[in-house]
Amino acid sequence: MKKAFIYKLRLNRAQEAKLSEMLETCRHLYNHALAERKEAWEQEQQSVCFAAQSASLPLLKQENAYLPRVHSQVLQDVLHRVDRAYQAFFRRCKTGEKPGYPRFRGRGWYDSFTFPQWDNGAKFADGRLVLSKIGSLRVCTDRPLEGQPKTCSIIRRADGWYATIVCEVEPVALEPTGETVGIDLGIETFATLSTGEQVANPKHYRRAEQVLKKAQRRVSRRKKGSNRRRKAKVLLAKAHLKVKRARLDHAHKVARELVERFDVLHVEKLNIRGMLKNHPLAKSISDAGWGLFLNILRSKAASAGKTVVEVNPAYTSQVCSHCGERVPKKLSQRWHSCPYCACSLHRDHNAALNILQKGGGTAIGERLATATS
Ligand SMILES: [Zn+2]
């Protein structure tokens, strides 16, 4: 199982300048490799593969004074990125989609480079990160590495530079608890469990969102190309980061707690892409980060030896979880009151119970003493 450890880098001016130069060199190589493939295809209907581009690197290095200042495996990784962009492009062509052609990266649109092999250009020494051709960098190490480090990526973000080190770790199975649950994801409330508990949206999220909106308005007010607009854009990018991080931290925390408590977790099978196209709440759905949360939940469950069951989402909010009759209601109706059996509970709680039952789980009150294996 892979696990990423992210550390903020504490750089001085000279180190920052060196990293920026490396990033810029990688960007140029990326664009160069892309152009080569594009031209070969358009002019001679030839495709250029990774191996050919990799083999021509030494020659390129002789012509370009910047390339030798970057570790050779990092350069190889840039070529791999171009290759992956192409593979993805062809794969999507094959499935009948209409993907955009891989893009040239403008200044500011290329923000990371990778040492694909730990200890080969990147390593820790005395609590500092040592990078080839850069030197030793101060890092904020609040969390020590676990497992076997594999790759190291250096990333430029709106609020500074980061190192992401991906490690191979042994999965640790959690003790079974014998509990199962249905989880209904929402927008006002992040999630509602079949036990009736509600999980609120991330704390500070509303505030971070307001800051983000303000920053967006500020950018649009300022004159294009002006220095003030450029500064406003930096603030906007920082606000975006803050919202993104709040959501990610929250998703990890909630997923961890759920996986610790329950052995089988039932969720709706969501077609997020389809939803984003057709749903009246599309923006809120993507903001709520359901896809992100489900991915994290699935991966945490898998490594802990727990199970995520996806159920068909049809009618989970309309059917009465107690008697099974259809009780149609609008999205604005927050309460489920069943005219057939007089069952009355919060709409999302009712949905969570339905999700649990659809997956073969039993609701509270009628829970059987069956051990889940
Ligand atoms: Zn009913």
mmCIF file of C-alpha atoms and ligand atoms in Angstrom:
data_model
loop_
_atom_site.group_PDB
_atom_site.id
_atom_site.type_symbol
_atom_site.label_atom_id
_atom_site.label_comp_id
_atom_site.label_asym_id
_atom_site.label_seq_id
_atom_site.Cartn_x
_atom_site.Cartn_y
_atom_site.Cartn_z
ATOM 1 C CA MET A 1 0.000 0.000 0.000
ATOM 2 C CA LYS A 2 1.272 3.472 -0.855
ATOM 3 C CA LYS A 3 1.156 6.379 1.552
ATOM 4 C CA ALA A 4 2.201 9.959 0.869
ATOM 5 C CA PHE A 5 4.017 12.143 3.397
ATOM 6 C CA ILE A 6 3.985 15.865 2.699
ATOM 7 C CA TYR A 7 6.554 18.232 4.167
ATOM 8 C CA LYS A 8 6.787 21.967 3.799
ATOM 9 C CA LEU A 9 10.233 23.174 2.781
ATOM 10 C CA ARG A 10 11.908 26.084 4.548
ATOM 11 C CA LEU A 11 14.055 27.636 1.865
ATOM 12 C CA ASN A 12 16.361 30.575 1.567
ATOM 13 C CA ARG A 13 16.273 32.800 -1.502
ATOM 14 C CA ALA A 14 19.101 31.010 -3.306
ATOM 15 C CA GLN A 15 17.527 27.581 -2.824
ATOM 16 C CA GLU A 16 14.160 28.846 -3.977
ATOM 17 C CA ALA A 17 15.753 30.337 -7.093
ATOM 18 C CA LYS A 18 17.455 27.007 -7.846
ATOM 19 C CA LEU A 19 14.227 25.044 -7.479
ATOM 20 C CA SER A 20 12.409 27.543 -9.702
ATOM 21 C CA GLU A 21 15.093 27.185 -12.343
ATOM 22 C CA MET A 22 14.831 23.382 -12.239
ATOM 23 C CA LEU A 23 11.086 23.550 -12.569
ATOM 24 C CA GLU A 24 11.442 25.870 -15.529
ATOM 25 C CA THR A 25 13.951 23.502 -17.165
ATOM 26 C CA CYS A 26 11.564 20.578 -16.662
ATOM 27 C CA ARG A 27 8.731 22.592 -18.172
ATOM 28 C CA HIS A 28 10.827 23.383 -21.250
ATOM 29 C CA LEU A 29 11.753 19.721 -21.646
ATOM 30 C CA TYR A 30 8.109 18.727 -21.300
ATOM 31 C CA ASN A 31 7.065 21.141 -24.028
ATOM 32 C CA HIS A 32 9.986 20.084 -26.199
ATOM 33 C CA ALA A 33 9.097 16.388 -25.924
ATOM 34 C CA LEU A 34 5.452 17.136 -26.624
ATOM 35 C CA ALA A 35 6.331 19.227 -29.685
ATOM 36 C CA GLU A 36 8.568 16.449 -31.006
ATOM 37 C CA ARG A 37 5.753 13.926 -30.829
ATOM 38 C CA LYS A 38 3.282 16.341 -32.316
ATOM 39 C CA GLU A 39 5.470 17.269 -35.282
ATOM 40 C CA ALA A 40 6.445 13.684 -36.024
ATOM 41 C CA TRP A 41 2.798 12.784 -36.148
ATOM 42 C CA GLU A 42 1.578 15.737 -38.159
ATOM 43 C CA GLN A 43 4.384 15.747 -40.699
ATOM 44 C CA GLU A 44 5.249 12.078 -41.102
ATOM 45 C CA GLN A 45 2.464 10.173 -39.289
ATOM 46 C CA GLN A 46 5.166 8.708 -37.075
ATOM 47 C CA SER A 47 4.741 8.131 -33.395
ATOM 48 C CA VAL A 48 7.655 8.765 -31.087
ATOM 49 C CA CYS A 49 7.863 6.495 -28.072
ATOM 50 C CA PHE A 50 9.310 7.062 -24.630
ATOM 51 C CA ALA A 51 12.403 4.957 -25.327
ATOM 52 C CA ALA A 52 13.342 7.057 -28.357
ATOM 53 C CA GLN A 53 12.933 10.318 -26.473
ATOM 54 C CA SER A 54 14.868 8.978 -23.550
ATOM 55 C CA ALA A 55 17.703 7.878 -25.834
ATOM 56 C CA SER A 56 18.004 11.346 -27.328
ATOM 57 C CA LEU A 57 18.425 13.012 -23.920
ATOM 58 C CA PRO A 58 22.252 12.893 -23.855
ATOM 59 C CA LEU A 59 22.404 14.756 -27.142
ATOM 60 C CA LEU A 60 19.913 17.334 -25.898
ATOM 61 C CA LYS A 61 22.036 17.818 -22.807
ATOM 62 C CA GLN A 62 25.000 18.789 -24.962
ATOM 63 C CA GLU A 63 22.947 21.434 -26.735
ATOM 64 C CA ASN A 64 21.154 22.865 -23.737
ATOM 65 C CA ALA A 65 23.187 24.229 -20.833
ATOM 66 C CA TYR A 66 20.277 24.032 -18.384
ATOM 67 C CA LEU A 67 19.501 20.331 -18.715
ATOM 68 C CA PRO A 68 22.705 19.040 -17.070
ATOM 69 C CA ARG A 69 21.842 21.110 -13.996
ATOM 70 C CA VAL A 70 18.930 18.762 -13.289
ATOM 71 C CA HIS A 71 19.308 15.200 -12.022
ATOM 72 C CA SER A 72 19.015 12.823 -14.974
ATOM 73 C CA GLN A 73 16.281 10.688 -13.399
ATOM 74 C CA VAL A 74 14.184 13.804 -12.906
ATOM 75 C CA LEU A 75 14.512 14.509 -16.633
ATOM 76 C CA GLN A 76 13.530 10.927 -17.410
ATOM 77 C CA ASP A 77 10.485 11.392 -15.242
ATOM 78 C CA VAL A 78 9.473 14.457 -17.291
ATOM 79 C CA LEU A 79 9.528 12.282 -20.419
ATOM 80 C CA HIS A 80 7.438 9.703 -18.578
ATOM 81 C CA ARG A 81 4.873 12.398 -17.838
ATOM 82 C CA VAL A 82 4.614 13.252 -21.531
ATOM 83 C CA ASP A 83 4.244 9.547 -22.258
ATOM 84 C CA ARG A 84 1.486 9.162 -19.674
ATOM 85 C CA ALA A 85 -0.364 12.192 -21.048
ATOM 86 C CA TYR A 86 -0.267 10.523 -24.485
ATOM 87 C CA GLN A 87 -1.362 7.128 -23.212
ATOM 88 C CA ALA A 88 -4.299 8.737 -21.438
ATOM 89 C CA PHE A 89 -5.175 10.666 -24.581
ATOM 90 C CA PHE A 90 -5.214 7.523 -26.758
ATOM 91 C CA ARG A 91 -7.067 5.516 -24.142
ATOM 92 C CA ARG A 92 -9.828 8.107 -24.057
ATOM 93 C CA CYS A 93 -9.932 8.275 -27.862
ATOM 94 C CA LYS A 94 -10.461 4.518 -27.928
ATOM 95 C CA THR A 95 -13.392 4.625 -25.524
ATOM 96 C CA GLY A 96 -15.109 7.117 -27.814
ATOM 97 C CA GLU A 97 -14.587 10.205 -25.676
ATOM 98 C CA LYS A 98 -13.367 13.446 -27.172
ATOM 99 C CA PRO A 99 -10.308 14.256 -25.106
ATOM 100 C CA GLY A 100 -8.274 17.410 -25.592
ATOM 101 C CA TYR A 101 -4.837 16.947 -27.122
ATOM 102 C CA PRO A 102 -2.068 16.952 -24.464
ATOM 103 C CA ARG A 103 -1.295 20.572 -23.755
ATOM 104 C CA PHE A 104 1.829 22.645 -23.803
ATOM 105 C CA ARG A 105 2.500 24.013 -20.361
ATOM 106 C CA GLY A 106 2.762 27.759 -20.046
ATOM 107 C CA ARG A 107 4.692 29.559 -17.325
ATOM 108 C CA GLY A 108 2.941 28.853 -14.046
ATOM 109 C CA TRP A 109 1.240 25.726 -15.409
ATOM 110 C CA TYR A 110 3.960 23.304 -14.457
ATOM 111 C CA ASP A 111 4.420 23.008 -10.740
ATOM 112 C CA SER A 112 6.305 19.872 -9.805
ATOM 113 C CA PHE A 113 9.155 17.545 -10.608
ATOM 114 C CA THR A 114 9.880 14.064 -9.319
ATOM 115 C CA PHE A 115 12.862 11.994 -8.240
ATOM 116 C CA PRO A 116 11.461 8.583 -9.223
ATOM 117 C CA GLN A 117 13.880 6.649 -7.030
ATOM 118 C CA TRP A 118 14.471 7.474 -3.363
ATOM 119 C CA ASP A 119 18.116 7.625 -2.385
ATOM 120 C CA ASN A 120 19.007 8.405 -5.959
ATOM 121 C CA GLY A 121 19.078 12.191 -6.026
ATOM 122 C CA ALA A 122 16.840 12.627 -2.998
ATOM 123 C CA LYS A 123 17.330 11.440 0.580
ATOM 124 C CA PHE A 124 17.116 12.486 4.219
ATOM 125 C CA ALA A 125 20.269 13.272 6.160
ATOM 126 C CA ASP A 126 20.288 14.694 9.692
ATOM 127 C CA GLY A 127 16.657 15.703 9.475
ATOM 128 C CA ARG A 128 17.162 17.616 6.235
ATOM 129 C CA LEU A 129 16.129 16.776 2.716
ATOM 130 C CA VAL A 130 19.163 16.474 0.460
ATOM 131 C CA LEU A 131 18.502 16.943 -3.242
ATOM 132 C CA SER A 132 21.013 16.368 -5.974
ATOM 133 C CA LYS A 133 22.322 19.597 -7.554
ATOM 134 C CA ILE A 134 20.440 21.677 -4.974
ATOM 135 C CA GLY A 135 21.875 20.837 -1.592
ATOM 136 C CA SER A 136 20.412 20.193 1.805
ATOM 137 C CA LEU A 137 17.055 21.793 2.591
ATOM 138 C CA ARG A 138 15.305 22.495 5.889
ATOM 139 C CA VAL A 139 11.971 20.740 6.207
ATOM 140 C CA CYS A 140 9.135 20.874 8.725
ATOM 141 C CA THR A 141 9.056 17.277 9.901
ATOM 142 C CA ASP A 142 5.982 16.977 12.046
ATOM 143 C CA ARG A 143 5.379 13.396 10.949
ATOM 144 C CA PRO A 144 8.217 10.904 10.482
ATOM 145 C CA LEU A 145 8.309 8.705 7.390
ATOM 146 C CA GLU A 146 6.892 5.203 7.636
ATOM 147 C CA GLY A 147 7.707 2.164 5.558
ATOM 148 C CA GLN A 148 9.964 2.188 2.533
ATOM 149 C CA PRO A 149 10.335 5.544 0.721
ATOM 150 C CA LYS A 150 9.919 5.206 -3.043
ATOM 151 C CA THR A 151 9.640 8.560 -4.787
ATOM 152 C CA CYS A 152 10.090 12.223 -3.920
ATOM 153 C CA SER A 153 8.252 15.045 -5.679
ATOM 154 C CA ILE A 154 9.022 18.731 -5.207
ATOM 155 C CA ILE A 155 5.920 20.877 -5.622
ATOM 156 C CA ARG A 156 5.408 24.618 -5.846
ATOM 157 C CA ARG A 157 2.152 25.843 -4.331
ATOM 158 C CA ALA A 158 0.666 29.282 -3.786
ATOM 159 C CA ASP A 159 2.043 29.374 -0.255
ATOM 160 C CA GLY A 160 5.463 27.849 -0.761
ATOM 161 C CA TRP A 161 7.361 24.710 -1.696
ATOM 162 C CA TYR A 162 6.590 21.184 -0.554
ATOM 163 C CA ALA A 163 8.137 17.738 -0.780
ATOM 164 C CA THR A 164 5.824 14.749 -1.166
ATOM 165 C CA ILE A 165 7.484 11.459 -0.356
ATOM 166 C CA VAL A 166 5.552 8.352 -1.314
ATOM 167 C CA CYS A 167 6.281 5.292 0.814
ATOM 168 C CA GLU A 168 5.341 1.658 0.537
ATOM 169 C CA VAL A 169 3.780 0.679 3.867
ATOM 170 C CA GLU A 170 2.457 -2.619 5.167
ATOM 171 C CA PRO A 171 -1.323 -2.463 5.624
ATOM 172 C CA VAL A 172 -2.403 -2.868 9.238
ATOM 173 C CA ALA A 173 -5.690 -4.739 9.688
ATOM 174 C CA LEU A 174 -7.991 -3.280 12.346
ATOM 175 C CA GLU A 175 -9.832 -5.330 14.954
ATOM 176 C CA PRO A 176 -13.317 -6.295 13.696
ATOM 177 C CA THR A 177 -16.118 -4.663 15.680
ATOM 178 C CA GLY A 178 -19.080 -6.589 14.277
ATOM 179 C CA GLU A 179 -20.815 -3.313 13.347
ATOM 180 C CA THR A 180 -22.265 -2.315 9.981
ATOM 181 C CA VAL A 181 -23.498 1.068 8.835
ATOM 182 C CA GLY A 182 -25.280 2.892 6.003
ATOM 183 C CA ILE A 183 -23.888 6.299 5.051
ATOM 184 C CA ASP A 184 -25.858 8.998 3.245
ATOM 185 C CA LEU A 185 -23.706 11.824 1.876
ATOM 186 C CA GLY A 186 -25.283 15.251 1.856
ATOM 187 C CA ILE A 187 -24.596 18.888 1.184
ATOM 188 C CA GLU A 188 -25.867 20.719 4.256
ATOM 189 C CA THR A 189 -24.681 17.916 6.490
ATOM 190 C CA PHE A 190 -21.603 16.106 5.263
ATOM 191 C CA ALA A 191 -22.922 12.643 6.099
ATOM 192 C CA THR A 192 -25.749 10.994 7.991
ATOM 193 C CA LEU A 193 -25.328 7.495 9.397
ATOM 194 C CA SER A 194 -27.989 4.813 9.705
ATOM 195 C CA THR A 195 -27.495 5.119 13.463
ATOM 196 C CA GLY A 196 -29.012 8.594 13.175
ATOM 197 C CA GLU A 197 -25.710 10.369 13.855
ATOM 198 C CA GLN A 198 -24.792 13.307 11.687
ATOM 199 C CA VAL A 199 -21.308 14.271 10.573
ATOM 200 C CA ALA A 200 -21.035 18.028 10.064
ATOM 201 C CA ASN A 201 -19.166 19.686 7.235
ATOM 202 C CA PRO A 202 -15.561 20.673 7.972
ATOM 203 C CA LYS A 203 -15.191 23.288 10.677
ATOM 204 C CA HIS A 204 -14.118 26.684 9.397
ATOM 205 C CA TYR A 205 -15.289 25.574 5.964
ATOM 206 C CA ARG A 206 -17.951 28.249 5.611
ATOM 207 C CA ARG A 207 -15.481 30.922 6.629
ATOM 208 C CA ALA A 208 -12.819 29.654 4.234
ATOM 209 C CA GLU A 209 -15.466 29.654 1.519
ATOM 210 C CA GLN A 210 -16.375 33.272 2.224
ATOM 211 C CA VAL A 211 -12.735 34.272 2.070
ATOM 212 C CA LEU A 212 -12.504 32.452 -1.258
ATOM 213 C CA LYS A 213 -15.520 34.279 -2.701
ATOM 214 C CA LYS A 214 -14.145 37.623 -1.587
ATOM 215 C CA ALA A 215 -10.806 36.804 -3.202
ATOM 216 C CA GLN A 216 -12.569 35.861 -6.452
ATOM 217 C CA ARG A 217 -14.428 39.170 -6.539
ATOM 218 C CA ARG A 218 -11.215 41.056 -5.832
ATOM 219 C CA VAL A 219 -9.469 39.458 -8.816
ATOM 220 C CA SER A 220 -12.307 40.232 -11.203
ATOM 221 C CA ARG A 221 -12.451 43.861 -10.062
ATOM 222 C CA ARG A 222 -8.804 44.533 -10.826
ATOM 223 C CA LYS A 223 -7.478 45.502 -14.209
ATOM 224 C CA LYS A 224 -6.168 42.697 -16.400
ATOM 225 C CA GLY A 225 -2.400 42.566 -16.624
ATOM 226 C CA SER A 226 -1.956 44.874 -13.645
ATOM 227 C CA ASN A 227 0.358 44.188 -10.752
ATOM 228 C CA ARG A 228 -2.516 44.512 -8.309
ATOM 229 C CA ARG A 229 -4.447 41.808 -10.145
ATOM 230 C CA ARG A 230 -1.415 39.541 -10.040
ATOM 231 C CA LYS A 231 -1.213 39.995 -6.272
ATOM 232 C CA ALA A 232 -4.932 39.362 -5.907
ATOM 233 C CA LYS A 233 -4.489 36.134 -7.861
ATOM 234 C CA VAL A 234 -1.861 34.902 -5.420
ATOM 235 C CA LEU A 235 -4.295 35.538 -2.559
ATOM 236 C CA LEU A 236 -7.020 33.711 -4.470
ATOM 237 C CA ALA A 237 -4.781 30.696 -5.016
ATOM 238 C CA LYS A 238 -4.004 30.650 -1.286
ATOM 239 C CA ALA A 239 -7.710 30.782 -0.442
ATOM 240 C CA HIS A 240 -8.336 27.856 -2.804
ATOM 241 C CA LEU A 241 -5.583 25.877 -1.097
ATOM 242 C CA LYS A 242 -7.118 26.527 2.303
ATOM 243 C CA VAL A 243 -10.542 25.255 1.256
ATOM 244 C CA LYS A 244 -8.997 22.242 -0.454
ATOM 245 C CA ARG A 245 -6.936 21.340 2.606
ATOM 246 C CA ALA A 246 -9.867 21.742 4.984
ATOM 247 C CA ARG A 247 -11.858 19.337 2.824
ATOM 248 C CA LEU A 248 -9.036 16.818 2.526
ATOM 249 C CA ASP A 249 -8.231 16.797 6.266
ATOM 250 C CA HIS A 250 -11.887 16.392 7.086
ATOM 251 C CA ALA A 251 -12.371 13.550 4.589
ATOM 252 C CA HIS A 252 -9.383 11.692 6.081
ATOM 253 C CA LYS A 253 -10.599 12.199 9.634
ATOM 254 C CA VAL A 254 -14.178 11.072 8.961
ATOM 255 C CA ALA A 255 -13.056 8.072 6.894
ATOM 256 C CA ARG A 256 -10.615 7.003 9.596
ATOM 257 C CA GLU A 257 -13.257 7.149 12.323
ATOM 258 C CA LEU A 258 -15.810 5.249 10.255
ATOM 259 C CA VAL A 259 -13.356 2.510 9.296
ATOM 260 C CA GLU A 260 -12.325 2.086 12.918
ATOM 261 C CA ARG A 261 -15.933 1.763 14.082
ATOM 262 C CA PHE A 262 -17.540 -0.337 11.369
ATOM 263 C CA ASP A 263 -16.631 -3.545 9.526
ATOM 264 C CA VAL A 264 -19.015 -3.107 6.587
ATOM 265 C CA LEU A 265 -19.777 0.368 5.266
ATOM 266 C CA HIS A 266 -22.646 0.825 2.825
ATOM 267 C CA VAL A 267 -22.619 3.835 0.536
ATOM 268 C CA GLU A 268 -24.498 4.854 -2.585
ATOM 269 C CA LYS A 269 -22.831 4.080 -5.864
ATOM 270 C CA LEU A 270 -22.409 7.573 -7.258
ATOM 271 C CA ASN A 271 -21.856 8.482 -10.853
ATOM 272 C CA ILE A 272 -20.156 11.734 -9.969
ATOM 273 C CA ARG A 273 -19.426 12.694 -13.558
ATOM 274 C CA GLY A 274 -23.033 12.186 -14.616
ATOM 275 C CA MET A 275 -24.250 14.039 -11.547
ATOM 276 C CA LEU A 276 -22.047 17.018 -12.248
ATOM 277 C CA LYS A 277 -23.547 17.286 -15.715
ATOM 278 C CA ASN A 278 -27.226 17.002 -14.849
ATOM 279 C CA HIS A 279 -27.774 17.750 -11.229
ATOM 280 C CA PRO A 280 -29.223 21.109 -10.124
ATOM 281 C CA LEU A 281 -26.800 21.046 -7.202
ATOM 282 C CA ALA A 282 -23.766 20.173 -9.319
ATOM 283 C CA LYS A 283 -21.555 22.894 -7.885
ATOM 284 C CA SER A 284 -22.394 21.931 -4.313
ATOM 285 C CA ILE A 285 -21.755 18.278 -5.080
ATOM 286 C CA SER A 286 -18.277 18.939 -6.376
ATOM 287 C CA ASP A 287 -17.607 21.342 -3.485
ATOM 288 C CA ALA A 288 -18.717 18.768 -0.972
ATOM 289 C CA GLY A 289 -15.999 16.472 -2.268
ATOM 290 C CA TRP A 290 -17.965 13.225 -2.291
ATOM 291 C CA GLY A 291 -15.730 11.581 -4.867
ATOM 292 C CA LEU A 292 -12.652 12.485 -2.871
ATOM 293 C CA PHE A 293 -14.195 11.162 0.343
ATOM 294 C CA LEU A 294 -15.303 7.866 -1.213
ATOM 295 C CA ASN A 295 -11.847 7.246 -2.651
ATOM 296 C CA ILE A 296 -10.258 7.839 0.735
ATOM 297 C CA LEU A 297 -12.856 5.670 2.456
ATOM 298 C CA ARG A 298 -12.299 2.809 0.001
ATOM 299 C CA SER A 299 -8.531 2.918 0.353
ATOM 300 C CA LYS A 300 -8.597 3.146 4.171
ATOM 301 C CA ALA A 301 -11.110 0.290 4.355
ATOM 302 C CA ALA A 302 -9.039 -1.878 2.026
ATOM 303 C CA SER A 303 -5.881 -1.416 4.056
ATOM 304 C CA ALA A 304 -7.702 -2.052 7.341
ATOM 305 C CA GLY A 305 -9.399 -5.235 6.125
ATOM 306 C CA LYS A 306 -12.882 -3.654 6.148
ATOM 307 C CA THR A 307 -15.490 -3.651 3.369
ATOM 308 C CA VAL A 308 -17.188 -0.853 1.465
ATOM 309 C CA VAL A 309 -20.412 -1.953 -0.255
ATOM 310 C CA GLU A 310 -21.824 0.270 -2.988
ATOM 311 C CA VAL A 311 -25.574 0.102 -3.478
ATOM 312 C CA ASN A 312 -27.843 1.302 -6.261
ATOM 313 C CA PRO A 313 -28.884 4.843 -5.291
ATOM 314 C CA ALA A 314 -32.376 4.647 -6.850
ATOM 315 C CA TYR A 315 -35.157 5.806 -4.473
ATOM 316 C CA THR A 316 -33.012 5.734 -1.334
ATOM 317 C CA SER A 317 -34.545 9.030 -0.242
ATOM 318 C CA GLN A 318 -38.112 8.268 -1.372
ATOM 319 C CA VAL A 319 -38.777 4.825 0.057
ATOM 320 C CA CYS A 320 -39.810 4.462 3.691
ATOM 321 C CA SER A 321 -37.059 2.563 5.476
ATOM 322 C CA HIS A 322 -39.566 1.103 7.924
ATOM 323 C CA CYS A 323 -42.421 -0.231 5.747
ATOM 324 C CA GLY A 324 -40.942 -0.037 2.250
ATOM 325 C CA GLU A 325 -43.709 2.133 0.722
ATOM 326 C CA ARG A 326 -42.768 4.888 -1.700
ATOM 327 C CA VAL A 327 -43.165 8.321 -0.103
ATOM 328 C CA PRO A 328 -42.334 10.938 -2.776
ATOM 329 C CA LYS A 329 -40.852 14.186 -1.509
ATOM 330 C CA LYS A 330 -39.140 17.222 -2.923
ATOM 331 C CA LEU A 331 -35.508 18.042 -2.228
ATOM 332 C CA SER A 332 -36.625 20.867 0.045
ATOM 333 C CA GLN A 333 -38.556 18.504 2.329
ATOM 334 C CA ARG A 334 -36.104 17.662 5.075
ATOM 335 C CA TRP A 335 -38.321 15.343 7.065
ATOM 336 C CA HIS A 336 -39.618 11.878 6.192
ATOM 337 C CA SER A 337 -43.139 11.331 7.571
ATOM 338 C CA CYS A 338 -44.642 8.097 6.337
ATOM 339 C CA PRO A 339 -48.433 8.142 5.884
ATOM 340 C CA TYR A 340 -48.504 4.324 5.752
ATOM 341 C CA CYS A 341 -46.714 3.331 8.942
ATOM 342 C CA ALA A 342 -46.429 6.675 10.764
ATOM 343 C CA CYS A 343 -42.659 6.355 10.794
ATOM 344 C CA SER A 344 -41.115 9.811 11.200
ATOM 345 C CA LEU A 345 -37.439 10.700 10.967
ATOM 346 C CA HIS A 346 -34.957 12.997 9.256
ATOM 347 C CA ARG A 347 -34.869 12.570 5.506
ATOM 348 C CA ASP A 348 -31.134 11.757 5.441
ATOM 349 C CA HIS A 349 -31.441 9.289 8.326
ATOM 350 C CA ASN A 350 -34.174 7.503 6.364
ATOM 351 C CA ALA A 351 -31.897 7.421 3.297
ATOM 352 C CA ALA A 352 -28.965 6.058 5.322
ATOM 353 C CA LEU A 353 -31.213 3.247 6.641
ATOM 354 C CA ASN A 354 -32.300 2.432 3.086
ATOM 355 C CA ILE A 355 -28.685 2.340 1.930
ATOM 356 C CA LEU A 356 -27.854 -0.051 4.760
ATOM 357 C CA GLN A 357 -30.815 -2.316 3.955
ATOM 358 C CA LYS A 358 -30.135 -2.322 0.221
ATOM 359 C CA GLY A 359 -26.643 -3.586 0.940
ATOM 360 C CA GLY A 360 -28.081 -6.443 2.969
ATOM 361 C CA GLY A 361 -27.448 -4.833 6.352
ATOM 362 C CA THR A 362 -30.156 -4.652 8.984
ATOM 363 C CA ALA A 363 -31.384 -1.528 10.706
ATOM 364 C CA ILE A 364 -31.148 -0.817 14.384
ATOM 365 C CA GLY A 365 -33.943 -2.520 16.318
ATOM 366 C CA GLU A 366 -34.012 -5.462 13.978
ATOM 367 C CA ARG A 367 -30.310 -6.119 13.934
ATOM 368 C CA LEU A 368 -29.657 -9.828 13.932
ATOM 369 C CA ALA A 369 -26.904 -11.359 15.897
ATOM 370 C CA THR A 370 -25.016 -12.333 12.776
ATOM 371 C CA ALA A 371 -21.336 -11.856 12.849
ATOM 372 C CA THR A 372 -20.012 -10.187 9.702
ATOM 373 C CA SER A 373 -17.002 -11.849 8.336
HETATM 374 ZN ZN ZN B 1 -43.557 3.656 6.228
#
